[in-house]
Coordinates of N, CA, C and O in Angstrom, one line a residue:
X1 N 2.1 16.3 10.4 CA 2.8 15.0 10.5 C 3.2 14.5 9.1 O 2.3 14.6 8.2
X2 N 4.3 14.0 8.8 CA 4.9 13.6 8.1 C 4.8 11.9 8.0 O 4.7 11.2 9.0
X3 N 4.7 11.4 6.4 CA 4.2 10.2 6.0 C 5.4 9.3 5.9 O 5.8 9.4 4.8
X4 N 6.2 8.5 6.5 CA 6.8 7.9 6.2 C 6.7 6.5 5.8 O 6.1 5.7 6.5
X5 N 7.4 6.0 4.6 CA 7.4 4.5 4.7 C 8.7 3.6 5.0 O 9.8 3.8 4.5
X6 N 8.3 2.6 6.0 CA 9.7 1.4 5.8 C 9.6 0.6 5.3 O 8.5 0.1 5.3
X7 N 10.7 -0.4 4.5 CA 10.5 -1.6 4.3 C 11.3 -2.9 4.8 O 12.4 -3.2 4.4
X8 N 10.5 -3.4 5.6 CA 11.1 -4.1 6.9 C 11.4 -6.0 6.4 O 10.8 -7.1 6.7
X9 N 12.1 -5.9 6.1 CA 12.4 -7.5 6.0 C 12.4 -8.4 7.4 O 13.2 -7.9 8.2
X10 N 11.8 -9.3 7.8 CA 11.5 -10.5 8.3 C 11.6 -11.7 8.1 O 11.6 -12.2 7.0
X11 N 11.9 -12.7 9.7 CA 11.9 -14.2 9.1 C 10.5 -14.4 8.7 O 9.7 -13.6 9.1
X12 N 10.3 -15.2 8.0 CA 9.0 -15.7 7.5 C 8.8 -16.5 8.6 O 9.5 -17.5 8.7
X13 N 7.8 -16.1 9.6 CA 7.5 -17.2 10.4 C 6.5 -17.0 11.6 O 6.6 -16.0 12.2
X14 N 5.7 -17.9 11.9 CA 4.5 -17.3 12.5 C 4.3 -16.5 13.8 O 4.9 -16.8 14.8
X15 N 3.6 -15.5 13.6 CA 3.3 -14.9 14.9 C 4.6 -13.5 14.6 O 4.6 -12.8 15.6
X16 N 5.5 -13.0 13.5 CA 5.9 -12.0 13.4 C 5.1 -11.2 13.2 O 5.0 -10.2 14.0
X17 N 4.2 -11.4 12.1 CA 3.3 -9.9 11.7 C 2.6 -9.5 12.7 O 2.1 -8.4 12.5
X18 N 2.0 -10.2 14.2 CA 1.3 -9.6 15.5 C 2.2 -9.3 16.4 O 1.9 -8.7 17.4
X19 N 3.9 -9.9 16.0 CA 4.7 -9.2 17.1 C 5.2 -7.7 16.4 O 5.9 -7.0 17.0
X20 N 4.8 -7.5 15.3 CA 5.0 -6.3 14.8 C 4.1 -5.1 14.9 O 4.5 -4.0 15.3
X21 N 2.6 -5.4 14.7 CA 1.8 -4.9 14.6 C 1.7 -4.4 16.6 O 1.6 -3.4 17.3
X22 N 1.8 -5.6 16.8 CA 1.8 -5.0 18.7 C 2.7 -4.1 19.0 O 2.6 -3.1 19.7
X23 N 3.8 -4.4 18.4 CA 4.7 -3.5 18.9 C 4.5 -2.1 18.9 O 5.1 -1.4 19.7
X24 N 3.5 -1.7 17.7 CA 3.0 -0.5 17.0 C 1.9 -0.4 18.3 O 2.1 0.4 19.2
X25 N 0.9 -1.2 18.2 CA 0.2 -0.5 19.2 C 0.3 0.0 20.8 O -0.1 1.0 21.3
X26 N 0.8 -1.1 21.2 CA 1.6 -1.0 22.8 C 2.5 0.2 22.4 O 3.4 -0.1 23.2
X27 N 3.0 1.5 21.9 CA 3.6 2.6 22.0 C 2.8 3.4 21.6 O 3.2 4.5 21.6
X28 N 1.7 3.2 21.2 CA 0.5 4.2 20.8 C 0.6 5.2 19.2 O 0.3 6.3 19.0
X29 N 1.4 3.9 18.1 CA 1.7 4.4 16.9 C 0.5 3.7 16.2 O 0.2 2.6 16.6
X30 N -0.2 4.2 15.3 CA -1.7 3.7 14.3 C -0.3 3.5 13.3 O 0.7 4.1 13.2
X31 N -0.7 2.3 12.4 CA -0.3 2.2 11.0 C -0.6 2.5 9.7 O -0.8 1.4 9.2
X32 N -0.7 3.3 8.9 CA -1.7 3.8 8.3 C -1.7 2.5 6.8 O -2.8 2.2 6.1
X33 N -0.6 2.0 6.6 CA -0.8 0.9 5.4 C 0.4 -0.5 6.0 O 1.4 -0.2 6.6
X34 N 0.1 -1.5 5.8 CA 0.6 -2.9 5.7 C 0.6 -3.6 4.8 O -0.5 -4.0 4.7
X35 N 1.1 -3.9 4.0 CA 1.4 -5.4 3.0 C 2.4 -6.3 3.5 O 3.3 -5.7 4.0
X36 N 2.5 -7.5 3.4 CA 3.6 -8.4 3.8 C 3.2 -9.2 2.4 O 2.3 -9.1 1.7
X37 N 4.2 -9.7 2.4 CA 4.5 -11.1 1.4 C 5.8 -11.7 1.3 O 6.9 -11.1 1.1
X38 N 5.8 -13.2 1.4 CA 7.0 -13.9 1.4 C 8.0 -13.2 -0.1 O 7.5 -12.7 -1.1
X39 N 9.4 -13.3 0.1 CA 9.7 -12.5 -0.8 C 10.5 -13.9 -1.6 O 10.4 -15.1 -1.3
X40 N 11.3 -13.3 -2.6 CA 12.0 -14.7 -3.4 C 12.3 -15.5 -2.7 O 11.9 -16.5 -3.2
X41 N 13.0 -15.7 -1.5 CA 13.7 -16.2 -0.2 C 12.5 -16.3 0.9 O 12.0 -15.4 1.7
X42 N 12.2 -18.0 0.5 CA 10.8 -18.3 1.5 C 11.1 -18.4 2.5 O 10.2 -18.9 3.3
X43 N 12.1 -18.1 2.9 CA 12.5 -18.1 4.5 C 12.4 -16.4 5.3 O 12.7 -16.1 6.5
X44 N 11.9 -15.8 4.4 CA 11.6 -14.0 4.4 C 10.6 -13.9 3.6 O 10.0 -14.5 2.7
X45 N 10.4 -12.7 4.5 CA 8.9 -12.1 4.4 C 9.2 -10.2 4.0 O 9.8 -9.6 4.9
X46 N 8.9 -9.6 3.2 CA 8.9 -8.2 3.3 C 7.4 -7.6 3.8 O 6.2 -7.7 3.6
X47 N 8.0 -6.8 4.6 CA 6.7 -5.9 5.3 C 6.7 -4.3 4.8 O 7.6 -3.7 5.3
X48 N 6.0 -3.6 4.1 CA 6.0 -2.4 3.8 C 4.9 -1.9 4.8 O 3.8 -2.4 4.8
X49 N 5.3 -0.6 5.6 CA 4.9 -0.1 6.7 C 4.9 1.1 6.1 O 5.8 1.5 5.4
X50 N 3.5 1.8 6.3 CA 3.2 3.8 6.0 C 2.9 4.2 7.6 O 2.0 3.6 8.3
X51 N 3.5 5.1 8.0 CA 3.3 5.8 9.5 C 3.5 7.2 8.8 O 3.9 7.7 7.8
X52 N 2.9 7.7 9.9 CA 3.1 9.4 10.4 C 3.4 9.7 11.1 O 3.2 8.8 11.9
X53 N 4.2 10.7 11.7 CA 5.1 11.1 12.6 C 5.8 12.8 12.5 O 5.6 14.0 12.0
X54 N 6.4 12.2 13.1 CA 7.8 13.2 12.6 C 9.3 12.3 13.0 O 9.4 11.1 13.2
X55 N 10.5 13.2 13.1 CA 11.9 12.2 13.0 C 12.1 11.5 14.1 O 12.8 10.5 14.1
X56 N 11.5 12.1 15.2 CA 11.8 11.2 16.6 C 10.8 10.0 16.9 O 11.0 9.1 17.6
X57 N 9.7 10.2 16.2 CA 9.1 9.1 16.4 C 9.4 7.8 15.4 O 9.3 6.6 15.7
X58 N 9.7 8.3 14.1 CA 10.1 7.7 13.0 C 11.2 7.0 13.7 O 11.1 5.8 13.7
X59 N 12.4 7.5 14.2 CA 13.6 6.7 15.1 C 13.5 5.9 16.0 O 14.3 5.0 16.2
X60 N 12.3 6.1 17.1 CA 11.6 5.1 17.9 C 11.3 3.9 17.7 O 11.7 2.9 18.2
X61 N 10.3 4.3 16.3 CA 9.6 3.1 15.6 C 10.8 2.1 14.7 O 10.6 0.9 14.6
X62 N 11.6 2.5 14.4 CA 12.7 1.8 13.9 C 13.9 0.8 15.0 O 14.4 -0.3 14.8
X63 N 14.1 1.7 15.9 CA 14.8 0.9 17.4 C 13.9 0.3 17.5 O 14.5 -0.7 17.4
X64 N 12.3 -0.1 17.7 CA 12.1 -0.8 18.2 C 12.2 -1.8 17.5 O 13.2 -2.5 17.6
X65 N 11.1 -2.0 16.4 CA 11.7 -3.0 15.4 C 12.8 -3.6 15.3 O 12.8 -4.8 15.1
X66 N 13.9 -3.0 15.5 CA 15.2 -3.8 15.3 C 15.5 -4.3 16.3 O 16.5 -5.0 16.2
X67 N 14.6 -4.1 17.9 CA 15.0 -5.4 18.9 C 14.2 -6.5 18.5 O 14.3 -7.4 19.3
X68 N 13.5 -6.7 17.8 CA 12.8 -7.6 17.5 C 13.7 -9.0 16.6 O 14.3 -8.9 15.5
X69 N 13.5 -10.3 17.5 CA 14.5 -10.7 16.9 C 14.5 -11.8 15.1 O 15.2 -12.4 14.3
X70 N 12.9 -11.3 15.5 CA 12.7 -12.0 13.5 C 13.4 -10.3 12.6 O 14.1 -10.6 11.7
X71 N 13.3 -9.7 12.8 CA 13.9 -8.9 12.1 C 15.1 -8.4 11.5 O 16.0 -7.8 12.1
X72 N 15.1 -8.8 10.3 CA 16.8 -9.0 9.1 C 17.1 -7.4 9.5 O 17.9 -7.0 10.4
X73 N 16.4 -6.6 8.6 CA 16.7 -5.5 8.2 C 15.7 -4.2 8.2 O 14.5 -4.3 8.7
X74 N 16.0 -3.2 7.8 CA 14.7 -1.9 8.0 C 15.4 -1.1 7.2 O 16.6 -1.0 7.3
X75 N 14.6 -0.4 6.1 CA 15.2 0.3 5.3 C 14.0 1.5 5.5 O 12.9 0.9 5.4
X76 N 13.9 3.2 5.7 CA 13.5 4.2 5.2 C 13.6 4.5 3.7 O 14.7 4.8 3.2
X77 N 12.3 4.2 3.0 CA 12.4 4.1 1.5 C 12.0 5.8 1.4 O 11.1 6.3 2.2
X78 N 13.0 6.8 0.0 CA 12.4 8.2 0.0 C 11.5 7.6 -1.2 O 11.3 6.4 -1.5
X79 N 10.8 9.2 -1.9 CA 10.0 8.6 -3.3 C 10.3 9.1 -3.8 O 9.4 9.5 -4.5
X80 N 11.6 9.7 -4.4 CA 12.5 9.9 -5.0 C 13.5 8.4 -5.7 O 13.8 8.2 -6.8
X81 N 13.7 7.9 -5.0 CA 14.5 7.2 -5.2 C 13.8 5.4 -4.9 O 14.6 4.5 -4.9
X82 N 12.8 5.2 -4.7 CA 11.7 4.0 -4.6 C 10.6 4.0 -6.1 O 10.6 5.0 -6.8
X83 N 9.9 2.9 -6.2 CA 8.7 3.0 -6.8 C 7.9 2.7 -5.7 O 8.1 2.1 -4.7
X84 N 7.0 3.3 -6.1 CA 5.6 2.8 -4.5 C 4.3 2.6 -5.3 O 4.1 3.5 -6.2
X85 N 3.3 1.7 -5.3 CA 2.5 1.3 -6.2 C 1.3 0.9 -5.1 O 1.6 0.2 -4.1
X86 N 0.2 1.3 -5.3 CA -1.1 0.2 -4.7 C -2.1 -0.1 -5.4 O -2.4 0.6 -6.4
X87 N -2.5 -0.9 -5.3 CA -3.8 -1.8 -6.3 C -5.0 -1.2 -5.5 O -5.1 -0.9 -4.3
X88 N -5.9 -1.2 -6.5 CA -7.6 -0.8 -6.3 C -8.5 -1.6 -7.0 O -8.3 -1.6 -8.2
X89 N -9.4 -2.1 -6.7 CA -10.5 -2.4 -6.8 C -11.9 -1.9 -6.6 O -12.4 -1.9 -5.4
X90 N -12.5 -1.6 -7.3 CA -13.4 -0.4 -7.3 C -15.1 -0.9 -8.1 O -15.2 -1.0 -9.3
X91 N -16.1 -1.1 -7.2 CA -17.2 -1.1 -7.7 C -18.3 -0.1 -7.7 O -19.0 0.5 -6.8
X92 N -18.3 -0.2 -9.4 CA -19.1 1.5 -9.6 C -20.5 1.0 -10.4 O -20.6 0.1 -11.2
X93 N -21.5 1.7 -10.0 CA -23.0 1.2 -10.9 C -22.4 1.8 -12.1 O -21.7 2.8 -12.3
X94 N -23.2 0.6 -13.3 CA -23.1 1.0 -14.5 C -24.0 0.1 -15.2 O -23.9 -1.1 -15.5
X95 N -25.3 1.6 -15.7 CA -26.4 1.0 -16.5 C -25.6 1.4 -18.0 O -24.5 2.0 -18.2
X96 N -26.7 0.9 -19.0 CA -26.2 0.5 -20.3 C -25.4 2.4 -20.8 O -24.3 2.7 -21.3
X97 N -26.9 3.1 -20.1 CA -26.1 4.5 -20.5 C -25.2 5.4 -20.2 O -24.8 6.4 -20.8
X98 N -24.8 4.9 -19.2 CA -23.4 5.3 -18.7 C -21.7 4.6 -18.7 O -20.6 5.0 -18.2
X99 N -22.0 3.3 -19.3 CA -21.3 2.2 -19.4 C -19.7 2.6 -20.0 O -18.6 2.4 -19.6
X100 N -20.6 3.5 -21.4 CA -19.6 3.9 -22.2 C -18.1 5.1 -21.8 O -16.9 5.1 -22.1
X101 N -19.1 6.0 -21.1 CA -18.1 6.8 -20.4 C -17.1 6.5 -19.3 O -15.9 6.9 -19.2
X102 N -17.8 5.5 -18.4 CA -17.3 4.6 -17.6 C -16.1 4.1 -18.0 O -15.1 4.3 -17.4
X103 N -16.0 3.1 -19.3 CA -15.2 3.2 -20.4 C -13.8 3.6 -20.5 O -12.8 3.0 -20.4
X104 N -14.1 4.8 -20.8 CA -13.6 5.6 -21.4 C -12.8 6.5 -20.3 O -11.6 6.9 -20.4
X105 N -13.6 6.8 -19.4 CA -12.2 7.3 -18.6 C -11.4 6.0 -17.4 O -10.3 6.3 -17.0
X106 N -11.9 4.9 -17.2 CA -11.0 3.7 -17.2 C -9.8 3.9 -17.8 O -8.8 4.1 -17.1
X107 N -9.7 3.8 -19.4 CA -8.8 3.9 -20.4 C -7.6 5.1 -20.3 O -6.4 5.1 -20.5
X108 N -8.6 5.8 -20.0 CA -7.6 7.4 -19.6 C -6.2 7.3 -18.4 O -5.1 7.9 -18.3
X109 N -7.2 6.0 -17.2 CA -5.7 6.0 -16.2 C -5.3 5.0 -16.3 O -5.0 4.4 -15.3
X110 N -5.3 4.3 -17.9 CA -5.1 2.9 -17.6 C -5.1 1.7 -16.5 O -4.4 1.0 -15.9
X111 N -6.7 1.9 -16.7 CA -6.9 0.9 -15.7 C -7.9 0.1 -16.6 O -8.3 0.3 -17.7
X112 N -8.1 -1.0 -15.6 CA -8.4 -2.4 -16.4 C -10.4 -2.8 -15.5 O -10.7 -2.8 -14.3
X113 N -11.3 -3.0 -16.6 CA -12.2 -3.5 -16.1 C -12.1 -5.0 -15.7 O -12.0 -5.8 -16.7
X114 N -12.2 -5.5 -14.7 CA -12.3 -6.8 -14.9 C -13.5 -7.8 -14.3 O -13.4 -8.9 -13.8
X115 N -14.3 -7.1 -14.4 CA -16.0 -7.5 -14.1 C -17.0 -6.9 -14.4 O -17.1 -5.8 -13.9
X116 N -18.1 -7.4 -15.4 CA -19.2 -6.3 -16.2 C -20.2 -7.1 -15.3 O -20.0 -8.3 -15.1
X117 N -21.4 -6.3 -14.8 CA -22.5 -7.6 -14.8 C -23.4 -6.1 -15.5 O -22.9 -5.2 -16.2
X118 N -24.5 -6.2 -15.0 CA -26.1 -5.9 -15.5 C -26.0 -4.3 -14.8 O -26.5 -3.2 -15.3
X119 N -25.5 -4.5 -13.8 CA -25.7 -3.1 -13.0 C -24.5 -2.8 -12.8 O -24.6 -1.6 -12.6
X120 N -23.5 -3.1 -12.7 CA -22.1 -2.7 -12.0 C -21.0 -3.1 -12.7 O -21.0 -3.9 -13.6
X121 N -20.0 -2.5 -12.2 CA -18.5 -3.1 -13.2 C -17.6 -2.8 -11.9 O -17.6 -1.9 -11.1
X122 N -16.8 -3.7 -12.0 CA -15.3 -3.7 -11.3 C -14.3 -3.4 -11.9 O -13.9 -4.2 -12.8
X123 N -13.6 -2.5 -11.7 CA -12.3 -1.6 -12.0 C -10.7 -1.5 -11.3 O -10.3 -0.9 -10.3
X124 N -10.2 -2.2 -12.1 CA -8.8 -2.5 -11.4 C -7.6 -1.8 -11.8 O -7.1 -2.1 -12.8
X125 N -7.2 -0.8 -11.0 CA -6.1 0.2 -11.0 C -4.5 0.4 -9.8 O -4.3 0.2 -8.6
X126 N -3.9 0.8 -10.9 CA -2.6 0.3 -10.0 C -2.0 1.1 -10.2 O -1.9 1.3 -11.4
X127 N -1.1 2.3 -9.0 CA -0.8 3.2 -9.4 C -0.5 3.8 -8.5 O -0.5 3.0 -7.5
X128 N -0.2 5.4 -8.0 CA 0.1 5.9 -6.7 C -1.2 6.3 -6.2 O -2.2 6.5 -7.0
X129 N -1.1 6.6 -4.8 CA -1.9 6.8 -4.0 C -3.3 8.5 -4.7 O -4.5 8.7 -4.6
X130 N -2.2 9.4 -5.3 CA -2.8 10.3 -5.8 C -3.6 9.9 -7.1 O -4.7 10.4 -7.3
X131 N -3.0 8.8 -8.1 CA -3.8 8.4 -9.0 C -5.1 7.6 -9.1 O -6.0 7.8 -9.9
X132 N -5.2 6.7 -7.9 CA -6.2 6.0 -7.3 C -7.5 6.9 -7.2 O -8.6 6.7 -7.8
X133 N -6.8 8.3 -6.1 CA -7.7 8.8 -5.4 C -8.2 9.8 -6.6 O -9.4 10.1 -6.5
X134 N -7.8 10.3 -7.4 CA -8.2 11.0 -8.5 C -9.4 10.1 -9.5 O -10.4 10.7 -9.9
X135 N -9.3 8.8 -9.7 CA -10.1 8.4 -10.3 C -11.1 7.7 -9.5 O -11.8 6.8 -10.0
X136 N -11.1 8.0 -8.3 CA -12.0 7.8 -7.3 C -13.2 8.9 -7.5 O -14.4 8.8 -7.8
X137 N -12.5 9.8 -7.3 CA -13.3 11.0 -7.4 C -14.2 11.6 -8.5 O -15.1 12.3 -8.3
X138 N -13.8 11.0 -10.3 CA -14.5 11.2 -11.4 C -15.3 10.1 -11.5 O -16.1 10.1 -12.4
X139 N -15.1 8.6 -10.4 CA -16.3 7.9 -11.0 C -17.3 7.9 -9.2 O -18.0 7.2 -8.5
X140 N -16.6 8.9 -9.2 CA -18.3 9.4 -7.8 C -19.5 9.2 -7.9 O -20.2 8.3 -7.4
X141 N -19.9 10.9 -8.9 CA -20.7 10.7 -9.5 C -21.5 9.7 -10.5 O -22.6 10.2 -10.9
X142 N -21.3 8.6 -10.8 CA -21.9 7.6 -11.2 C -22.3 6.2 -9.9 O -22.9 5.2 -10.1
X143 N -21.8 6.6 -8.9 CA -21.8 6.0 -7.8 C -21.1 5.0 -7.4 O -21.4 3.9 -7.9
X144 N -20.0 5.0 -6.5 CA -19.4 4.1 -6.0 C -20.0 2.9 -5.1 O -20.4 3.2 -4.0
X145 N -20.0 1.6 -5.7 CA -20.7 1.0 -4.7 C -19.7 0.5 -3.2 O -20.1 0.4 -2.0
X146 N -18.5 0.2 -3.4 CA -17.7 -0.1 -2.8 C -16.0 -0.1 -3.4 O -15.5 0.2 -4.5
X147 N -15.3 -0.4 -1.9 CA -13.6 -0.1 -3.2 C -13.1 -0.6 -1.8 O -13.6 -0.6 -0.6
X148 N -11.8 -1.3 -2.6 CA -10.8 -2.0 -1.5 C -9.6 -1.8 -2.0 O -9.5 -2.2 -3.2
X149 N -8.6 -1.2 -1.5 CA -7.0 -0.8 -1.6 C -6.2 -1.8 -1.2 O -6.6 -2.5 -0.3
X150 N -4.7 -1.9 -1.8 CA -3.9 -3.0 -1.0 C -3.1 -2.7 0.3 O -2.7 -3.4 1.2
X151 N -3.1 -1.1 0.1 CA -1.3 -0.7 0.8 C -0.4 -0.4 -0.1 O -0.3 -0.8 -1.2
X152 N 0.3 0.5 0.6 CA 1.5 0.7 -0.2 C 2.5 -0.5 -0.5 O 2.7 -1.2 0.4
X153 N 3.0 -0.7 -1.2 CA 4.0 -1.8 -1.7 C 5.0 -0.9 -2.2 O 4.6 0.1 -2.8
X154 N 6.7 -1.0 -2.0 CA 7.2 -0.2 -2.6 C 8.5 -1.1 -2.8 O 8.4 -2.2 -2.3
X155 N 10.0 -0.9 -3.5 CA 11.3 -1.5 -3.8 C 12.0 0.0 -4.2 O 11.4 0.8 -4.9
X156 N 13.2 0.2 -3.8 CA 14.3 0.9 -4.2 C 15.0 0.4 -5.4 O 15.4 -0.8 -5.6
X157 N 15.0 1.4 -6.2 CA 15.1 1.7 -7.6 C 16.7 1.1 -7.1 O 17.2 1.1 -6.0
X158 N 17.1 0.3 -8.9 CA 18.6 -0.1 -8.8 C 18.8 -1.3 -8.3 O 17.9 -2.0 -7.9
X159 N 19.9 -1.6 -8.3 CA 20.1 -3.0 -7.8 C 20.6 -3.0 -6.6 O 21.4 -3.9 -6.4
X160 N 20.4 -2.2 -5.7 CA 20.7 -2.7 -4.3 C 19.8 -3.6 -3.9 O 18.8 -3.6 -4.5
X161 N 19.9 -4.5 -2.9 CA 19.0 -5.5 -2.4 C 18.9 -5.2 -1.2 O 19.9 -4.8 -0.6
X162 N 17.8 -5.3 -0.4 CA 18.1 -5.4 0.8 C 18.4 -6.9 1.6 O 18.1 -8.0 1.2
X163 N 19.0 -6.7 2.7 CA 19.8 -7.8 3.4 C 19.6 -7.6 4.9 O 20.2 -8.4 5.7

């Protein structure tokens, strides 16, 4: 199955994101990432949607959406031609002796500490889904206490707008 993302512009207005999200489930589609956020124009909302599929289901999922009648627009973003970014937040133990290395490979994916206490530090990284998961994996071993992701967020490169 193939990963695709859309990014679905919306009225800003209550009860869209469960007429969306239903719509996904009542055809028996899982979503694998969501972000909304009102966009410059508070009268719109952008939804970035990650599904799996393949092309007929991907074409489904898009007719349907577009009967929906808060729905502006739907764009198939490639990643070639998008940026796609998600935020991580990441709580890893860290005693005095391991603090340093901790550190230090932080710095390597430019990512930002932004919480020290006595036992633990919070690690905030932003970046693609492979970069995340990569520095997921080197602060394992020092133990992960927990971690929360945003979703994909993504915009097409250039000045087109969507409308």
């Amino acid at each position: 199955m193939e990963k695709y993302v859309l990014s679905v512009l919306v009225e800003n207005k209550t009860g869209v994101l469960s007429r969306v999200a239903g719509l996904f489930s009542r055809r028996g589609y899982n979503i694998d990432s969501l972000t909304v956020c009102e966009t410059n124009n508070p009268l719109q909302s952008r939804m970035t949607i990650v599904v799996r599929g393949d092309e007929q289901i991907l074409d489904q999922i898009q007719k349907q959406l577009a009967k929906l009648v808060e729905v502006i627009s739907i764009m198939k973003c490639e990643e070639k031609t998008s940026v796609e970014r998600e935020m991580a937040l990441i709580k890893v133990k860290a005693q005095a002796s391991n603090r340093g290395t901790i550190i230090e490979t932080t710095d390597i994916y430019k990512a930002r500490i932004v919480d020290v206490s006595t036992e633990s530090m919070i690690i905030e990284i932003t970046g693609s889904e492979e970069k995340i998961e990569s520095l997921l994996r080197l602060l394992e071993p020092y133990g992960i206490l927990e971690y929360v992701k945003t979703g994909l967020t993504v915009l097409e490169r250039g000045v087109n707008v969507m409308k």
